PDB file of C-alpha atoms in Angstrom:
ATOM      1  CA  UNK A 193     -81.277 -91.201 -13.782  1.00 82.00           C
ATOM      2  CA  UNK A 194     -82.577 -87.696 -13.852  1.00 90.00           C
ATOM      3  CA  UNK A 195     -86.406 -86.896 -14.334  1.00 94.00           C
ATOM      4  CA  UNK A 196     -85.141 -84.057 -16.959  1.00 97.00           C
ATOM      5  CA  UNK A 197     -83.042 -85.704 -19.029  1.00 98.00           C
ATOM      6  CA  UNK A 198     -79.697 -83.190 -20.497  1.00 98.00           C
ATOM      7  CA  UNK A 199     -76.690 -84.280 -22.574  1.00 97.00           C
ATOM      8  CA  UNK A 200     -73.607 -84.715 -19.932  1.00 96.00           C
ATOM      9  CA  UNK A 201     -70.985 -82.134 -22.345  1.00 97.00           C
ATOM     10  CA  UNK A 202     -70.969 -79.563 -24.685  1.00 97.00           C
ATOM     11  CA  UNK A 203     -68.571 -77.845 -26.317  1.00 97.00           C
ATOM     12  CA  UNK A 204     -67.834 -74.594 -28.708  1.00 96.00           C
ATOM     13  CA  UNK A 205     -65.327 -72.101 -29.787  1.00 97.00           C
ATOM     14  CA  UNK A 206     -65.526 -68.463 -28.749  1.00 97.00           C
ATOM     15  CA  UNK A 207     -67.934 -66.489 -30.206  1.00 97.00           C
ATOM     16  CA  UNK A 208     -69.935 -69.279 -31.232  1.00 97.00           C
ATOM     17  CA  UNK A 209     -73.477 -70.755 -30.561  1.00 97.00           C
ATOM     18  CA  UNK A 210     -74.486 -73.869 -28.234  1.00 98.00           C
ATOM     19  CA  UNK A 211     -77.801 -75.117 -27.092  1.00 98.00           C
ATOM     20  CA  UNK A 212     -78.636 -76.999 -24.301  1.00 98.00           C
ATOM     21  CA  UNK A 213     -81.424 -79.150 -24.351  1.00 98.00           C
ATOM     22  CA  UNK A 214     -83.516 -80.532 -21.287  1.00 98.00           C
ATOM     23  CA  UNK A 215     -85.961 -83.351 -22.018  1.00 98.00           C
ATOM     24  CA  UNK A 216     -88.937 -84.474 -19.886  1.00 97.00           C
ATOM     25  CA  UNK A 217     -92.312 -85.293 -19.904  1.00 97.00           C
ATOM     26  CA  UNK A 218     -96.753 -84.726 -19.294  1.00 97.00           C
ATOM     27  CA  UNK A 219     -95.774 -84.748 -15.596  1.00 97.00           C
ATOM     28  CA  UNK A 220     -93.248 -82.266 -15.794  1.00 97.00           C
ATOM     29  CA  UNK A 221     -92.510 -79.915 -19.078  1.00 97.00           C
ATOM     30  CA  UNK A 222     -95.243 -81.469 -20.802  1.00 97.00           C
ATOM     31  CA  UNK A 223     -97.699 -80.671 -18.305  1.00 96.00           C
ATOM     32  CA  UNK A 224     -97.211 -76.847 -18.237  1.00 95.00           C
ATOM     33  CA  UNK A 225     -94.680 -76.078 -15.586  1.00 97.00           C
ATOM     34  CA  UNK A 226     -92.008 -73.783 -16.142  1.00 97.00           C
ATOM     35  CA  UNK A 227     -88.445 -74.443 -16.495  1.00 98.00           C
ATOM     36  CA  UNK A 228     -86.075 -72.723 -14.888  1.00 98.00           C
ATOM     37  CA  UNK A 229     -81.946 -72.921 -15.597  1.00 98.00           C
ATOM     38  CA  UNK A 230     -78.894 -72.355 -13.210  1.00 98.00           C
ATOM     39  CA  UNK A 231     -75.202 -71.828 -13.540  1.00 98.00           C
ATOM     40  CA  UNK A 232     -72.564 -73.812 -11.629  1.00 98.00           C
ATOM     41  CA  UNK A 233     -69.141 -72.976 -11.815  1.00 97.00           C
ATOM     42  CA  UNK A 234     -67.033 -76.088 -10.629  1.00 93.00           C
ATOM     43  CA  UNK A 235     -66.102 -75.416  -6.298  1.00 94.00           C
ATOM     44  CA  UNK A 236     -69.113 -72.586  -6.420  1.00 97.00           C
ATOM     45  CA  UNK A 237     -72.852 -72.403  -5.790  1.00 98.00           C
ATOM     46  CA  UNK A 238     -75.502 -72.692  -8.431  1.00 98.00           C
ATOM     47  CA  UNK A 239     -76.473 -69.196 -10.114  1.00 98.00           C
ATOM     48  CA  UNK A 240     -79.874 -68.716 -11.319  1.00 98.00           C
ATOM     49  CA  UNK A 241     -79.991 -67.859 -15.006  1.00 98.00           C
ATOM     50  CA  UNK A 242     -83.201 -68.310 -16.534  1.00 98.00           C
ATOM     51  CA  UNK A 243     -86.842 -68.392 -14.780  1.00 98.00           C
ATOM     52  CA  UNK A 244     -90.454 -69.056 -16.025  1.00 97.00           C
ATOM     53  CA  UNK A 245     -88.700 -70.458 -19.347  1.00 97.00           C
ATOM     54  CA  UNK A 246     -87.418 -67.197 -20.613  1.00 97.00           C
ATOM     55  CA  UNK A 247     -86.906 -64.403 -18.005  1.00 97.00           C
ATOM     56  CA  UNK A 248     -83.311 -63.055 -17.623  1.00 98.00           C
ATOM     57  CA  UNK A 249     -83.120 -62.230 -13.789  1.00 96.00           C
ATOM     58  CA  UNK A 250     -81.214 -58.733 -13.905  1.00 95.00           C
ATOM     59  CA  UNK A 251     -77.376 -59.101 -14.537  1.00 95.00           C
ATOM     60  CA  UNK A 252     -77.800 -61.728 -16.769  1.00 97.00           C
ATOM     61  CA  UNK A 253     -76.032 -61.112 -19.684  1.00 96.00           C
ATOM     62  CA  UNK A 254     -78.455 -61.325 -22.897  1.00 96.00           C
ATOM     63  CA  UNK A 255     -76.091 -63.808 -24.399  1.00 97.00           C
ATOM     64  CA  UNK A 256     -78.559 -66.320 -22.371  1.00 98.00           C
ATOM     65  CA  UNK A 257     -81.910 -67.118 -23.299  1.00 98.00           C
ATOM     66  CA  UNK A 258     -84.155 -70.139 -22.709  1.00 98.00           C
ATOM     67  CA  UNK A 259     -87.393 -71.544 -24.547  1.00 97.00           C
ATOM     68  CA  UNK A 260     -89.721 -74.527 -24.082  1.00 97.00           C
ATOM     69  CA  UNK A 261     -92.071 -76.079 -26.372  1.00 96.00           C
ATOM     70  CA  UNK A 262     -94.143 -79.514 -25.188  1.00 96.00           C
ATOM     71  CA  UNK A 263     -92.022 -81.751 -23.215  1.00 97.00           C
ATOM     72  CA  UNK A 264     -88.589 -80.296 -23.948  1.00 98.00           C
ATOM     73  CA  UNK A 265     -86.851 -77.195 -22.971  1.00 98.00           C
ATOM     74  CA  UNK A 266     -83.603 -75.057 -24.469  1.00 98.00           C
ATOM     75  CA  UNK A 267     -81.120 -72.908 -22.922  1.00 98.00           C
ATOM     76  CA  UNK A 268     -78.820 -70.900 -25.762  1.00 98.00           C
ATOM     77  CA  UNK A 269     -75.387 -69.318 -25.158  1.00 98.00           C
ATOM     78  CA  UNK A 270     -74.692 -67.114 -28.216  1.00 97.00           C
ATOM     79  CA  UNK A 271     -71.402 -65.486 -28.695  1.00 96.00           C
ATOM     80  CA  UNK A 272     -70.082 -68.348 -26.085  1.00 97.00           C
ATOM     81  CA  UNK A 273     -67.236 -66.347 -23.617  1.00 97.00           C
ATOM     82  CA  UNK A 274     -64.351 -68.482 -21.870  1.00 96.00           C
ATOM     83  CA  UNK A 275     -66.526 -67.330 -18.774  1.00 96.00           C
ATOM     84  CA  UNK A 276     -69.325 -69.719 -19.601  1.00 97.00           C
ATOM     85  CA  UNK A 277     -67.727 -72.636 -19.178  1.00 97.00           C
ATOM     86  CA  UNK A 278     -69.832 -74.050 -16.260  1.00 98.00           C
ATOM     87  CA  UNK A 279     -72.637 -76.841 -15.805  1.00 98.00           C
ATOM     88  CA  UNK A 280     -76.128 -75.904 -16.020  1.00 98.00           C
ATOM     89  CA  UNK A 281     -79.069 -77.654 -14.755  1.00 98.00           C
ATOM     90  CA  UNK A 282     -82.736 -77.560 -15.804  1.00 98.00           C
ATOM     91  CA  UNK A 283     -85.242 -77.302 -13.367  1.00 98.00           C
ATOM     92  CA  UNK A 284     -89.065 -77.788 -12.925  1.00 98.00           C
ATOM     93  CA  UNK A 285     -91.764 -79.184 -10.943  1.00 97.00           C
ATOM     94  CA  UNK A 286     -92.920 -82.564 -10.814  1.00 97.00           C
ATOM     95  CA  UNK A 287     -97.030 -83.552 -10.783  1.00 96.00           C
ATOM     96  CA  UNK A 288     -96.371 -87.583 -10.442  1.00 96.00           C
ATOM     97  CA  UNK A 289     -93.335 -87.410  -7.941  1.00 94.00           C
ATOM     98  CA  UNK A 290     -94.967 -84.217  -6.403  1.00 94.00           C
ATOM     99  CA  UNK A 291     -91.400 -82.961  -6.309  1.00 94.00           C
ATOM    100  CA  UNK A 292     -89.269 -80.225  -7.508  1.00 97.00           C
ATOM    101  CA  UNK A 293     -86.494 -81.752 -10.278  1.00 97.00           C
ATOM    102  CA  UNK A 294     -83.162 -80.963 -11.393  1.00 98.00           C
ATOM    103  CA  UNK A 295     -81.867 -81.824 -14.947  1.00 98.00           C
ATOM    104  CA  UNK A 296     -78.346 -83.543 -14.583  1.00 97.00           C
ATOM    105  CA  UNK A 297     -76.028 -81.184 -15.742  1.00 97.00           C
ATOM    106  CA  UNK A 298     -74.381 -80.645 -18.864  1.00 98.00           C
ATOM    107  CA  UNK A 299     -70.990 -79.540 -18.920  1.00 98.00           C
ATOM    108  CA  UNK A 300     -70.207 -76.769 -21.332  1.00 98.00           C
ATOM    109  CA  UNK A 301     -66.095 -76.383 -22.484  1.00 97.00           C
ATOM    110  CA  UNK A 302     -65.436 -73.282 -24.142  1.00 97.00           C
ATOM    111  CA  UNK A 303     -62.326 -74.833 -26.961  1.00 94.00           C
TER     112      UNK A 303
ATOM    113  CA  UNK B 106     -78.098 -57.221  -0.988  1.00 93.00           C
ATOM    114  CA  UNK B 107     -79.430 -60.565   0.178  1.00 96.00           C
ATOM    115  CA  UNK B 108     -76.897 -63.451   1.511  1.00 97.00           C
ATOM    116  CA  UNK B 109     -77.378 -67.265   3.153  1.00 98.00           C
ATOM    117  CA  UNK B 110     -74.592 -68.775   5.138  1.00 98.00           C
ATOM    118  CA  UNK B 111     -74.687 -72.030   6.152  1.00 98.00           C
ATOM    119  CA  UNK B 112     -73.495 -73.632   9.095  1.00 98.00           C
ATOM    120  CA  UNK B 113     -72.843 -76.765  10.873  1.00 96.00           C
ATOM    121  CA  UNK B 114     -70.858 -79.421  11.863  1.00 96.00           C
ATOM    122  CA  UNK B 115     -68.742 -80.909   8.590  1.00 95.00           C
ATOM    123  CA  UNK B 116     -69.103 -84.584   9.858  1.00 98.00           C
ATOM    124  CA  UNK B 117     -71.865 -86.667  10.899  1.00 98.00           C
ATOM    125  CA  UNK B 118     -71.855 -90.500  12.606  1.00 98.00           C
ATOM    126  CA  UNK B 119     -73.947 -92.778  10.617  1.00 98.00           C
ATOM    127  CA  UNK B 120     -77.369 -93.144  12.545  1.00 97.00           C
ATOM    128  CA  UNK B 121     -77.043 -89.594  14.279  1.00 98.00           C
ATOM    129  CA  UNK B 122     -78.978 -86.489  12.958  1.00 98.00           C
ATOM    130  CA  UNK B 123     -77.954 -83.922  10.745  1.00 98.00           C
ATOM    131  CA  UNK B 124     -78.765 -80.241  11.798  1.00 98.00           C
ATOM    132  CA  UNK B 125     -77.807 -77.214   9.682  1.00 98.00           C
ATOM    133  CA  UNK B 126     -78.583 -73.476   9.778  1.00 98.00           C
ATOM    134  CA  UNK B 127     -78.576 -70.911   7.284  1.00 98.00           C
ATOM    135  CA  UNK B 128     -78.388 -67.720   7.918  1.00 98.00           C
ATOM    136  CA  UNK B 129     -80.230 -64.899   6.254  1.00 97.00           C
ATOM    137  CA  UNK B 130     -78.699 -61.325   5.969  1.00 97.00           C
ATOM    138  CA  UNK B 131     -79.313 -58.021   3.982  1.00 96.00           C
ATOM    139  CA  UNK B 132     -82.601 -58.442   3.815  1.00 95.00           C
ATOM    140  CA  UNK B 133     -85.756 -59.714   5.373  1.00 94.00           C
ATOM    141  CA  UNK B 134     -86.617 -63.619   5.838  1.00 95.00           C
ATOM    142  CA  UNK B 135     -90.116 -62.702   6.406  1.00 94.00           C
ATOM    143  CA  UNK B 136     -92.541 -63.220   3.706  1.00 92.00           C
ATOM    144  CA  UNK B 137     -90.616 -65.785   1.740  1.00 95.00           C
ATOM    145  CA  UNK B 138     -90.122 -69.084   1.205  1.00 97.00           C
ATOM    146  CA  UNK B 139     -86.542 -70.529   2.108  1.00 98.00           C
ATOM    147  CA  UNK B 140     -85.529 -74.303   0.740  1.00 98.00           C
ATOM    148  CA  UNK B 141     -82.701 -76.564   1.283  1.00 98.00           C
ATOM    149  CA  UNK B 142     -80.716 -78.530  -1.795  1.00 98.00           C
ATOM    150  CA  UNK B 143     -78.268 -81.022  -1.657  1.00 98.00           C
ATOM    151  CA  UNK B 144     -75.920 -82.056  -3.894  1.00 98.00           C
ATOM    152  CA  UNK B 145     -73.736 -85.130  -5.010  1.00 96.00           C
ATOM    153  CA  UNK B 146     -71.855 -86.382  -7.986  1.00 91.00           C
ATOM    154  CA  UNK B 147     -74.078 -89.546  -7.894  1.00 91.00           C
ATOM    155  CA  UNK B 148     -77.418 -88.111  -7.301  1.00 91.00           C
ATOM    156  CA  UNK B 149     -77.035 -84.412  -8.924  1.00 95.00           C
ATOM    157  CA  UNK B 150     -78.872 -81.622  -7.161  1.00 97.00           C
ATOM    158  CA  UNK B 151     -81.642 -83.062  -5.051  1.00 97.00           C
ATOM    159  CA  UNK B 152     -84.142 -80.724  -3.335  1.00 98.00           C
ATOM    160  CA  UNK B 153     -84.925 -81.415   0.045  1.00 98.00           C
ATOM    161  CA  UNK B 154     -87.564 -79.308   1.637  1.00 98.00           C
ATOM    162  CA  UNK B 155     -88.917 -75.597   2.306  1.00 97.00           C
ATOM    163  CA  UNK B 156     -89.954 -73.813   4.929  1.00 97.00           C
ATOM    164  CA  UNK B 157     -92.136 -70.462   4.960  1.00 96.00           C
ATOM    165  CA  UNK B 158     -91.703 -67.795   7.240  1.00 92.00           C
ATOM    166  CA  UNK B 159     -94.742 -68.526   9.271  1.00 93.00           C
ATOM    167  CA  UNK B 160     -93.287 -72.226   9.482  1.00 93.00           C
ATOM    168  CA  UNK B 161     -95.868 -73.916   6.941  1.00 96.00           C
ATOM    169  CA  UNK B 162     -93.275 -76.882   5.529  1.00 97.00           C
ATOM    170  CA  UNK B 163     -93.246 -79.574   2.292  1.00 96.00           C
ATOM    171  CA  UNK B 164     -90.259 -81.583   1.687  1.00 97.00           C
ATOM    172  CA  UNK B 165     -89.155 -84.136  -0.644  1.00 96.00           C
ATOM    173  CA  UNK B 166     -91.369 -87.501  -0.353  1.00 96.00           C
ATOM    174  CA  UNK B 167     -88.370 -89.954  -0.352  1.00 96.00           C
ATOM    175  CA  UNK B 168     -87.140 -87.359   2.452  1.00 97.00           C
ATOM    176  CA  UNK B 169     -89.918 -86.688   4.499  1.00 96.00           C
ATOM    177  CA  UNK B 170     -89.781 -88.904   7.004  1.00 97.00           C
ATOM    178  CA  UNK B 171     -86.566 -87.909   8.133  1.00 98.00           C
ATOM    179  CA  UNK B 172     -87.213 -84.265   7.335  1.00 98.00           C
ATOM    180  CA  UNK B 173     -87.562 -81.246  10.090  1.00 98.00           C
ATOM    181  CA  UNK B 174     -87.386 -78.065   9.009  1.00 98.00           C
ATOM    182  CA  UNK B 175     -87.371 -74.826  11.224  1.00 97.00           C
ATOM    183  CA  UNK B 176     -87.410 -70.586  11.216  1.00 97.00           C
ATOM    184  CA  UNK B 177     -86.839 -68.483  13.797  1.00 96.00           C
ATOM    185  CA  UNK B 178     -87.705 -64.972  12.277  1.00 95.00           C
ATOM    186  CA  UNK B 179     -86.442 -63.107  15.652  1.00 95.00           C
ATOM    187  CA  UNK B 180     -82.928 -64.435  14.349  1.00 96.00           C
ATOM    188  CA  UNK B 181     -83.329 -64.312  10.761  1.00 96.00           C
ATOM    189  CA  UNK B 182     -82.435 -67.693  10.440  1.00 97.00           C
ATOM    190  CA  UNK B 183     -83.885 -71.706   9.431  1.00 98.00           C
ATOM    191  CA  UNK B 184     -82.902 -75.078  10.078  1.00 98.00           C
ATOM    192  CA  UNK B 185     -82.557 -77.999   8.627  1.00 98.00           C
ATOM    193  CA  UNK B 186     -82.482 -81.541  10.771  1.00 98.00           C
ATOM    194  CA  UNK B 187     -81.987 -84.875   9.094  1.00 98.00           C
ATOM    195  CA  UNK B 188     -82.294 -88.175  10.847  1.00 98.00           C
ATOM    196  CA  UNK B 189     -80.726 -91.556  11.353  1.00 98.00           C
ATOM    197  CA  UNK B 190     -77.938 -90.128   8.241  1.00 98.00           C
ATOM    198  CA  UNK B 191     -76.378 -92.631   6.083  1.00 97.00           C
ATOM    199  CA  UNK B 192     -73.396 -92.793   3.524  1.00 97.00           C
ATOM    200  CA  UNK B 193     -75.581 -91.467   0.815  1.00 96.00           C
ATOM    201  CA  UNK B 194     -76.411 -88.573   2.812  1.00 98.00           C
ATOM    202  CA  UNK B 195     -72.534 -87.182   2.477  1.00 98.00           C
ATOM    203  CA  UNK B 196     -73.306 -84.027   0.337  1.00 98.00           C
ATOM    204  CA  UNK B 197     -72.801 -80.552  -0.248  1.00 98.00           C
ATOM    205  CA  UNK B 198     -75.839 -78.565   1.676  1.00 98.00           C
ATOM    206  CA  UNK B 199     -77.039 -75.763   0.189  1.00 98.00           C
ATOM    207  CA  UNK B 200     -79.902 -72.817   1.505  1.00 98.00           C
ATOM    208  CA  UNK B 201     -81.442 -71.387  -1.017  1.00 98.00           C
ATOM    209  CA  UNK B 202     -84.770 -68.367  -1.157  1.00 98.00           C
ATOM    210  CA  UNK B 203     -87.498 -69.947  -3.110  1.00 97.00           C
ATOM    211  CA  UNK B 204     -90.031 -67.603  -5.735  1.00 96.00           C
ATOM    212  CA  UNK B 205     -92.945 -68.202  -7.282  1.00 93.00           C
ATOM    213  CA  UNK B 206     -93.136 -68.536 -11.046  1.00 91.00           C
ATOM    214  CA  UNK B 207     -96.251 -68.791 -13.285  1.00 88.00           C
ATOM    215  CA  UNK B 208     -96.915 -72.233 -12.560  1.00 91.00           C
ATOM    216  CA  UNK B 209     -94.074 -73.693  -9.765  1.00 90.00           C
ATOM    217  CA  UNK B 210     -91.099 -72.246  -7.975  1.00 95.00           C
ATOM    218  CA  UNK B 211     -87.467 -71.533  -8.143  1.00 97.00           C
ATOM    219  CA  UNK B 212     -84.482 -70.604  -6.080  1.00 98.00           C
ATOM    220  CA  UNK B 213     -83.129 -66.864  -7.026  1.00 97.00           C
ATOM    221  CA  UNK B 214     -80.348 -66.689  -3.982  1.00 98.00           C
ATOM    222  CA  UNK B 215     -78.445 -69.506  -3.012  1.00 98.00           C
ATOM    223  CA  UNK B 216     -75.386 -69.971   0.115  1.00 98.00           C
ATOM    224  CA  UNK B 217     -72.435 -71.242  -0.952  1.00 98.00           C
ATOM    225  CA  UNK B 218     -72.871 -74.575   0.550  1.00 98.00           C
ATOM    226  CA  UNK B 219     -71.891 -76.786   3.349  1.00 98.00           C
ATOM    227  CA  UNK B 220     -70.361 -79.995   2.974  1.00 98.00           C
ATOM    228  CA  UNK B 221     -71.423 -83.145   5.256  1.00 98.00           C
ATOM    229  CA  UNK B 222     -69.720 -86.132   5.302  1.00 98.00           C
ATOM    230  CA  UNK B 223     -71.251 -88.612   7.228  1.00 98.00           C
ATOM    231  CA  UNK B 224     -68.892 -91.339   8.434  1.00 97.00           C
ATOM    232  CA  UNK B 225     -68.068 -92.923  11.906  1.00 95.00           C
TER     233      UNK B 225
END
């Protein structure tokens, strides 16, 4: 069980929208710490692809973009590419576990 | 640019320590913070500790008592020593450079990972 809570798959056409949410709570989200998202393409490292909620690192394509409001955060893919099909994790700092936390991963499958 | 390699031995005895190194290239290690992650299909990614260059540490409370973490600047390189390894230590290792963010931290580079498998 994950402190930030994500759904486990996702799935769109080409070209289309999806939007990953990542759940948590005061001690986390809720309490003002940023979220930050990574790539993971299966047998490779994790790629960072979103910090402080909504900065592209350079090289990120613009496709990506990530919000957060309360105790919830959102990463979008618009104009989803058969390149994007990865998991991505949520990330963000703990105040209760004194920790940093990963979401779970969701799984994103490009149809 | 910036790369981590890790390295280390691939298998571990149950009871015996854990050591891994990453090693930091294309750049400087000085002046940053550098972190360790593991990762498993159980557990997800799991972070483990950090280390600054001037060897200040923190590490994950469920880890910390098993925990050593270590830089050598003159090598551009830190460690990473877990004790008295169990089963559910049997992950992929990764190093990873930590920055600062508004209000926490995050990991910008990342090494493509070492996998342990602790077993006798």
């Amino acid at each position: 069980q994950s402190v930030l809570t994500q759904p486990p798959s996702l799935s769109g056409a080409p070209g289309q929208r999806v939007t990953i949410s990542c759940t948590g709570s005061r001690s986390n989200l809720g309490a003002g710490y940023d979220v930050h998202w990574y790539q993971q393409v299966p047998g490779t490292a994790p790629k960072l692809l979103i910090y402080g909620d909504t900065i592209r690192p350079s090289g990120v394509p613009d496709r990506f973009s990530g919000s957060k409001s309360g105790t919830s955060a959102s990463l979008a893919i618009t104009g989803l590419q058969a390149e994007d099909e990865a998991d991505y994790y949520c990330q963000s700092y703990d105040s209760s576990l004194i920790n940093y936390v990963f979401g779970g991963g969701t799984r994103v499958t490009v149809l | 640019q910036v790369q981590l390699q890790e390295s280390g031995p691939g298998l571990v005895r149950p009871s015996e320590t854990l050591s891994l190194t990453c090693s930091v290239s294309g750049g400087s290690i000085s002046s940053y913070y550098w972190t360790w992650i593991r990762q498993t299909p159980d557990k997800g990614l799991e972070w483990i500790g950090y280390i600054y260059s001037n060897g200040n540490t923190d590490s994950n409370p469920s880890l910390k008592s098993r925990v050593a973490l270590s830089v050598d600047t003159s090598k551009s390189h830190f460690s990473l020593r877990l004790t008295s390894v169990t089963a559910a230590d049997t992950a992929i290792y990764y190093c990873a450079r930590m920055l600062l963010s508004r209000t926490n931290r995050y990991f910008d580079l990342w090494g493509r990972g070492a996998l342990v498998t602790v077993s006798s």
